[in-house]
Amino acid sequence: MTWLRARPSAVPMAGKPGPGTEIPEPATTAAATPGRAGGTPLVEIIDGSSRPTATAVLVKNDPAASSLGLVQPAPRLPFLAAVPATWRPKRAWLRLVPSPRSTPFTFGYLVLLLGTSLLIRFGSSTLTGKLLTVSSTDAHNMARHPLTALLTSAFWIAGGGWLPYAVIFAIAVAPFERRFGGLRTALVFFSGHVLATIATELPVMALIHTDVLPHSAGRWLDIGVSYGFLTTAGVLVALLRGRARIAGIVALELFVIGVYVTDDPASLASVVTVLGHACAAHFGLLVWGPRLRSVPRIAR
């Protein structure tokens, strides 16, 4: 209820009543009676005490109320009233979702990965096969066109499963970008991708060259973005303190081991991949983490 203060003495009187003159009480109508149908209590005049002396009522479709700018509150929607307050989405959760304004690198990268994933799923198998073969960072391509393989291999997702990577990017890349900005995020992301790829493929190339491994070991599909986001995840873990950092390190190591165990552990591709994952994660944790710990958060 909205209260409007006024003083009873401000009401004009036609004349001063004499002694013994009875002042007639104003007539009460159905529209001016609070609690009756058709009227909504809006204004109550108080004369400095806890006892109200007059009450103003807002009548539905009253022209006088419209001229005063008194607007009735909009009724709550039935479906919102039925939803508990704890179940309604909060604005804080929406900030975690990558957006072109807050996290342009993460958002743009996910859009690019979505496009290449749709190309793998609906495009020509001949075209996608050629593109993936050129983009693979296997030993064969790294020996002949390393720059092309390094740059393009991070734009594809093995298997075309985009949604799980969108969740991973929202957890491991978007928070990094909110703190350090898009340029530094791109630098850390791609430096981890390049370093982990070179660190794992150069030994394979050397073993093939010395005939320890067959030449067929240098031709396998090696694409993906896992090296990049594991590097940023390692930096985020390094920024934690106390027990939170220990828990983050344990979670990071379990993730690397879990990916290896759920794959084909006996294959050369799985061994190379797990070594690359470990290299990327520890590169972010031990190299980039200490360097970025003293960097201030960017202004928003």
Short mmCIF file of C-alpha atoms in Angstrom, two decimals:
data_model
loop_
_atom_site.label_atom_id
_atom_site.label_comp_id
_atom_site.label_asym_id
_atom_site.label_seq_id
_atom_site.Cartn_x
_atom_site.Cartn_y
_atom_site.Cartn_z
CA MET A 1 0.00 0.00 0.00
CA THR A 2 1.31 3.44 -0.95
CA TRP A 3 0.99 6.17 1.63
CA LEU A 4 0.44 9.86 0.76
CA ARG A 5 0.86 12.35 3.54
CA ALA A 6 -1.51 15.34 3.88
CA ARG A 7 -2.75 17.55 6.65
CA PRO A 8 -6.47 17.70 7.50
CA SER A 9 -6.18 21.43 8.14
CA ALA A 10 -5.46 22.00 4.48
CA VAL A 11 -9.05 21.06 3.55
CA PRO A 12 -10.94 24.29 2.77
CA MET A 13 -14.06 25.08 4.93
CA ALA A 14 -16.91 27.19 3.75
CA GLY A 15 -17.22 28.82 7.14
CA LYS A 16 -16.51 28.32 10.79
CA PRO A 17 -19.29 26.35 12.41
CA GLY A 18 -20.90 27.86 15.47
CA PRO A 19 -21.38 26.23 18.82
CA GLY A 20 -23.73 23.30 18.74
CA THR A 21 -23.63 23.05 15.00
CA GLU A 22 -23.45 19.44 13.89
CA ILE A 23 -21.04 18.74 11.08
CA PRO A 24 -22.50 16.17 8.71
CA GLU A 25 -20.27 13.22 7.93
CA PRO A 26 -19.49 12.61 4.27
CA ALA A 27 -21.49 9.95 2.53
CA THR A 28 -19.72 6.66 2.03
CA THR A 29 -20.01 5.06 -1.37
CA ALA A 30 -19.22 1.58 -2.44
CA ALA A 31 -16.33 2.82 -4.57
CA ALA A 32 -14.72 4.72 -1.66
CA THR A 33 -14.94 1.90 0.85
CA PRO A 34 -11.73 -0.07 1.29
CA GLY A 35 -12.18 -3.76 1.08
CA ARG A 36 -15.34 -3.54 -1.03
CA ALA A 37 -15.43 -4.95 -4.55
CA GLY A 38 -14.39 -2.46 -7.22
CA GLY A 39 -11.91 -0.45 -5.11
CA THR A 40 -8.20 -0.93 -4.36
CA PRO A 41 -6.72 0.82 -1.28
CA LEU A 42 -3.93 3.10 -2.52
CA VAL A 43 -3.48 6.19 -0.30
CA GLU A 44 -4.00 6.59 3.43
CA ILE A 45 -3.63 9.94 5.16
CA ILE A 46 -2.05 9.89 8.61
CA ASP A 47 -2.15 12.86 10.96
CA GLY A 48 1.09 12.21 12.82
CA SER A 49 -0.32 9.22 14.71
CA SER A 50 -0.82 5.54 14.09
CA ARG A 51 -4.58 6.05 13.49
CA PRO A 52 -5.57 6.77 9.86
CA THR A 53 -8.02 9.64 9.38
CA ALA A 54 -8.81 9.25 5.70
CA THR A 55 -8.26 6.77 2.90
CA ALA A 56 -8.02 7.32 -0.83
CA VAL A 57 -9.10 4.56 -3.17
CA LEU A 58 -8.08 3.77 -6.74
CA VAL A 59 -11.10 2.69 -8.72
CA LYS A 60 -10.72 0.48 -11.77
CA ASN A 61 -10.95 2.46 -15.04
CA ASP A 62 -11.16 5.74 -13.08
CA PRO A 63 -10.32 8.76 -15.31
CA ALA A 64 -9.17 10.76 -12.30
CA ALA A 65 -6.61 8.09 -11.41
CA SER A 66 -5.34 8.08 -14.97
CA SER A 67 -4.90 11.86 -14.91
CA LEU A 68 -2.79 11.58 -11.74
CA GLY A 69 -0.51 9.00 -13.35
CA LEU A 70 -1.49 6.22 -10.94
CA VAL A 71 -0.93 2.89 -12.62
CA GLN A 72 -1.88 -0.43 -11.16
CA PRO A 73 0.97 -2.98 -10.98
CA ALA A 74 0.99 -5.61 -13.71
CA PRO A 75 -0.25 -9.00 -12.52
CA ARG A 76 2.30 -11.79 -12.21
CA LEU A 77 2.21 -14.38 -14.92
CA PRO A 78 0.71 -17.65 -13.70
CA PHE A 79 3.53 -19.84 -14.99
CA LEU A 80 6.19 -17.68 -13.27
CA ALA A 81 4.24 -17.74 -10.03
CA ALA A 82 4.15 -21.53 -10.15
CA VAL A 83 7.95 -21.83 -10.56
CA PRO A 84 9.86 -21.78 -7.25
CA ALA A 85 12.26 -18.88 -6.86
CA THR A 86 15.22 -21.23 -6.37
CA TRP A 87 14.57 -22.86 -9.76
CA ARG A 88 14.55 -19.66 -11.77
CA PRO A 89 17.71 -18.86 -13.78
CA LYS A 90 19.99 -16.35 -12.13
CA ARG A 91 22.02 -13.73 -13.90
CA ALA A 92 25.28 -14.98 -12.38
CA TRP A 93 24.95 -18.30 -14.24
CA LEU A 94 24.39 -16.53 -17.53
CA ARG A 95 27.75 -14.80 -17.18
CA LEU A 96 29.50 -18.17 -17.45
CA VAL A 97 28.21 -18.65 -21.00
CA PRO A 98 30.71 -17.41 -23.64
CA SER A 99 29.48 -14.36 -25.52
CA PRO A 100 30.90 -12.19 -28.32
CA ARG A 101 31.14 -9.24 -25.93
CA SER A 102 32.73 -10.73 -22.82
CA THR A 103 34.74 -13.58 -24.41
CA PRO A 104 35.13 -12.92 -28.15
CA PHE A 105 38.00 -15.40 -28.64
CA THR A 106 36.16 -18.27 -26.93
CA PHE A 107 32.88 -17.48 -28.65
CA GLY A 108 34.44 -17.11 -32.11
CA TYR A 109 36.47 -20.28 -31.71
CA LEU A 110 33.38 -22.26 -30.75
CA VAL A 111 31.54 -20.91 -33.79
CA LEU A 112 34.45 -22.00 -36.01
CA LEU A 113 34.52 -25.46 -34.43
CA LEU A 114 30.77 -25.74 -34.92
CA GLY A 115 31.20 -24.98 -38.62
CA THR A 116 33.92 -27.58 -39.11
CA SER A 117 31.93 -30.15 -37.10
CA LEU A 118 28.89 -29.60 -39.33
CA LEU A 119 31.15 -29.95 -42.38
CA ILE A 120 32.39 -33.32 -41.11
CA ARG A 121 28.86 -34.50 -40.43
CA PHE A 122 27.05 -33.28 -43.54
CA GLY A 123 29.80 -32.55 -46.06
CA SER A 124 31.22 -34.76 -48.74
CA SER A 125 33.35 -37.58 -47.36
CA THR A 126 35.89 -37.06 -50.11
CA LEU A 127 36.29 -33.34 -49.30
CA THR A 128 36.41 -33.77 -45.55
CA GLY A 129 38.84 -36.68 -45.88
CA LYS A 130 41.29 -34.53 -47.87
CA LEU A 131 40.97 -31.61 -45.45
CA LEU A 132 41.57 -33.79 -42.41
CA THR A 133 44.52 -35.53 -44.05
CA VAL A 134 46.21 -32.20 -44.77
CA SER A 135 45.43 -30.83 -41.30
CA SER A 136 46.71 -33.83 -39.37
CA THR A 137 49.88 -33.24 -37.31
CA ASP A 138 51.23 -36.74 -37.85
CA ALA A 139 54.89 -37.34 -38.49
CA HIS A 140 54.40 -37.46 -42.26
CA ASN A 141 52.77 -34.00 -42.47
CA MET A 142 55.08 -32.49 -39.85
CA ALA A 143 58.06 -33.44 -41.99
CA ARG A 144 56.62 -31.97 -45.23
CA HIS A 145 54.36 -29.01 -44.34
CA PRO A 146 54.61 -28.41 -40.58
CA LEU A 147 53.14 -24.86 -40.54
CA THR A 148 49.99 -25.88 -42.39
CA ALA A 149 49.47 -28.89 -40.15
CA LEU A 150 50.06 -26.91 -36.94
CA LEU A 151 47.73 -24.08 -37.89
CA THR A 152 44.83 -26.12 -39.26
CA SER A 153 44.84 -29.13 -36.93
CA ALA A 154 43.41 -27.03 -34.08
CA PHE A 155 40.27 -26.18 -36.09
CA TRP A 156 38.84 -29.69 -36.10
CA ILE A 157 37.22 -31.93 -33.50
CA ALA A 158 37.77 -35.65 -33.68
CA GLY A 159 34.41 -37.34 -34.11
CA GLY A 160 32.50 -34.10 -34.62
CA GLY A 161 31.14 -33.96 -31.03
CA TRP A 162 30.85 -30.19 -30.59
CA LEU A 163 28.63 -29.89 -27.50
CA PRO A 164 31.05 -31.48 -24.97
CA TYR A 165 33.80 -29.17 -26.20
CA ALA A 166 31.49 -26.18 -25.80
CA VAL A 167 31.08 -27.09 -22.14
CA ILE A 168 34.84 -27.60 -21.72
CA PHE A 169 35.60 -24.24 -23.34
CA ALA A 170 33.08 -22.54 -21.02
CA ILE A 171 34.92 -24.04 -18.03
CA ALA A 172 38.58 -23.94 -19.10
CA VAL A 173 38.95 -21.13 -21.68
CA ALA A 174 36.23 -18.54 -21.06
CA PRO A 175 37.30 -17.82 -17.42
CA PHE A 176 40.87 -17.36 -18.61
CA GLU A 177 39.77 -14.86 -21.24
CA ARG A 178 37.63 -12.91 -18.76
CA ARG A 179 40.70 -12.39 -16.61
CA PHE A 180 43.48 -11.89 -19.15
CA GLY A 181 41.75 -10.83 -22.37
CA GLY A 182 41.43 -12.34 -25.82
CA LEU A 183 44.96 -11.71 -27.14
CA ARG A 184 46.72 -13.33 -24.19
CA THR A 185 44.21 -16.20 -24.31
CA ALA A 186 45.01 -16.85 -27.96
CA LEU A 187 48.75 -16.69 -27.21
CA VAL A 188 48.57 -19.21 -24.37
CA PHE A 189 46.13 -21.47 -26.20
CA PHE A 190 48.11 -21.80 -29.42
CA SER A 191 51.51 -21.89 -27.71
CA GLY A 192 50.36 -24.94 -25.76
CA HIS A 193 48.98 -26.53 -28.92
CA VAL A 194 52.20 -26.02 -30.87
CA LEU A 195 54.55 -27.02 -28.06
CA ALA A 196 52.69 -30.22 -27.16
CA THR A 197 52.45 -31.23 -30.83
CA ILE A 198 56.14 -30.72 -31.51
CA ALA A 199 57.18 -32.38 -28.25
CA THR A 200 55.25 -35.55 -29.11
CA GLU A 201 55.73 -35.79 -32.87
CA LEU A 202 59.46 -35.14 -33.03
CA PRO A 203 60.28 -38.35 -31.09
CA VAL A 204 57.95 -40.30 -33.39
CA MET A 205 59.72 -38.85 -36.44
CA ALA A 206 63.09 -39.78 -34.96
CA LEU A 207 61.98 -43.35 -34.22
CA ILE A 208 60.65 -43.74 -37.75
CA HIS A 209 63.86 -42.37 -39.21
CA THR A 210 65.91 -44.91 -37.24
CA ASP A 211 63.58 -47.75 -38.27
CA VAL A 212 62.45 -48.39 -34.70
CA LEU A 213 58.88 -47.67 -35.80
CA PRO A 214 57.46 -48.57 -39.20
CA HIS A 215 56.75 -45.82 -41.70
CA SER A 216 53.04 -46.50 -41.32
CA ALA A 217 53.28 -45.03 -37.78
CA GLY A 218 53.78 -41.61 -39.33
CA ARG A 219 50.39 -41.62 -41.05
CA TRP A 220 47.53 -41.39 -38.58
CA LEU A 221 44.90 -38.75 -37.96
CA ASP A 222 46.09 -36.29 -35.32
CA ILE A 223 43.71 -33.34 -34.96
CA GLY A 224 41.94 -31.59 -32.12
CA VAL A 225 41.93 -28.68 -29.66
CA SER A 226 42.67 -30.55 -26.44
CA TYR A 227 46.28 -29.32 -26.19
CA GLY A 228 45.13 -25.71 -26.25
CA PHE A 229 42.39 -25.82 -23.63
CA LEU A 230 44.48 -28.04 -21.33
CA THR A 231 47.15 -25.32 -21.35
CA THR A 232 44.66 -22.66 -20.28
CA ALA A 233 43.22 -25.05 -17.70
CA GLY A 234 46.72 -25.56 -16.27
CA VAL A 235 47.12 -21.78 -15.88
CA LEU A 236 43.76 -21.49 -14.10
CA VAL A 237 44.78 -24.24 -11.67
CA ALA A 238 48.10 -22.46 -11.02
CA LEU A 239 46.18 -19.29 -10.06
CA LEU A 240 44.33 -21.10 -7.27
CA ARG A 241 45.57 -21.02 -3.70
CA GLY A 242 45.92 -23.50 -0.90
CA ARG A 243 43.75 -26.59 -0.95
CA ALA A 244 41.89 -25.37 -4.01
CA ARG A 245 45.11 -25.58 -6.03
CA ILE A 246 45.82 -29.10 -4.79
CA ALA A 247 42.29 -30.18 -5.71
CA GLY A 248 42.66 -28.54 -9.12
CA ILE A 249 45.94 -30.34 -9.82
CA VAL A 250 44.40 -33.68 -8.86
CA ALA A 251 41.38 -33.04 -11.10
CA LEU A 252 43.64 -32.04 -14.00
CA GLU A 253 45.78 -35.16 -13.69
CA LEU A 254 42.72 -37.40 -13.40
CA PHE A 255 41.27 -35.86 -16.53
CA VAL A 256 44.44 -36.62 -18.51
CA ILE A 257 44.58 -40.18 -17.20
CA GLY A 258 40.86 -40.71 -17.73
CA VAL A 259 41.05 -39.74 -21.40
CA TYR A 260 43.93 -42.15 -21.91
CA VAL A 261 42.26 -45.08 -20.11
CA THR A 262 38.94 -44.68 -21.93
CA ASP A 263 40.72 -44.64 -25.30
CA ASP A 264 42.82 -47.50 -26.72
CA PRO A 265 45.79 -47.49 -24.30
CA ALA A 266 47.85 -49.98 -26.32
CA SER A 267 47.81 -47.97 -29.55
CA LEU A 268 50.57 -45.56 -30.58
CA ALA A 269 48.01 -42.80 -31.14
CA SER A 270 46.79 -43.03 -27.53
CA VAL A 271 50.32 -42.97 -26.16
CA VAL A 272 51.22 -39.91 -28.23
CA THR A 273 47.96 -38.20 -27.26
CA VAL A 274 48.35 -38.75 -23.51
CA LEU A 275 51.93 -37.47 -23.66
CA GLY A 276 50.69 -34.39 -25.51
CA HIS A 277 47.91 -33.85 -22.95
CA ALA A 278 50.37 -34.10 -20.06
CA CYS A 279 52.81 -31.76 -21.79
CA ALA A 280 50.15 -29.13 -22.49
CA ALA A 281 48.64 -29.25 -19.00
CA HIS A 282 52.00 -28.98 -17.22
CA PHE A 283 53.16 -26.29 -19.64
CA GLY A 284 50.28 -24.14 -18.49
CA LEU A 285 50.65 -25.15 -14.85
CA LEU A 286 54.42 -24.75 -14.45
CA VAL A 287 55.43 -22.24 -17.14
CA TRP A 288 52.55 -19.91 -17.94
CA GLY A 289 50.99 -20.07 -14.48
CA PRO A 290 53.84 -18.45 -12.51
CA ARG A 291 54.34 -15.82 -15.23
CA LEU A 292 50.67 -14.79 -15.24
CA ARG A 293 50.11 -14.95 -11.49
CA SER A 294 51.22 -11.34 -11.02
CA VAL A 295 49.38 -10.00 -14.09
CA PRO A 296 46.40 -7.88 -12.99
CA ARG A 297 42.89 -8.65 -14.10
CA ILE A 298 41.79 -6.66 -17.13
CA ALA A 299 39.29 -3.85 -16.53
CA ARG A 300 35.72 -4.48 -17.67
#
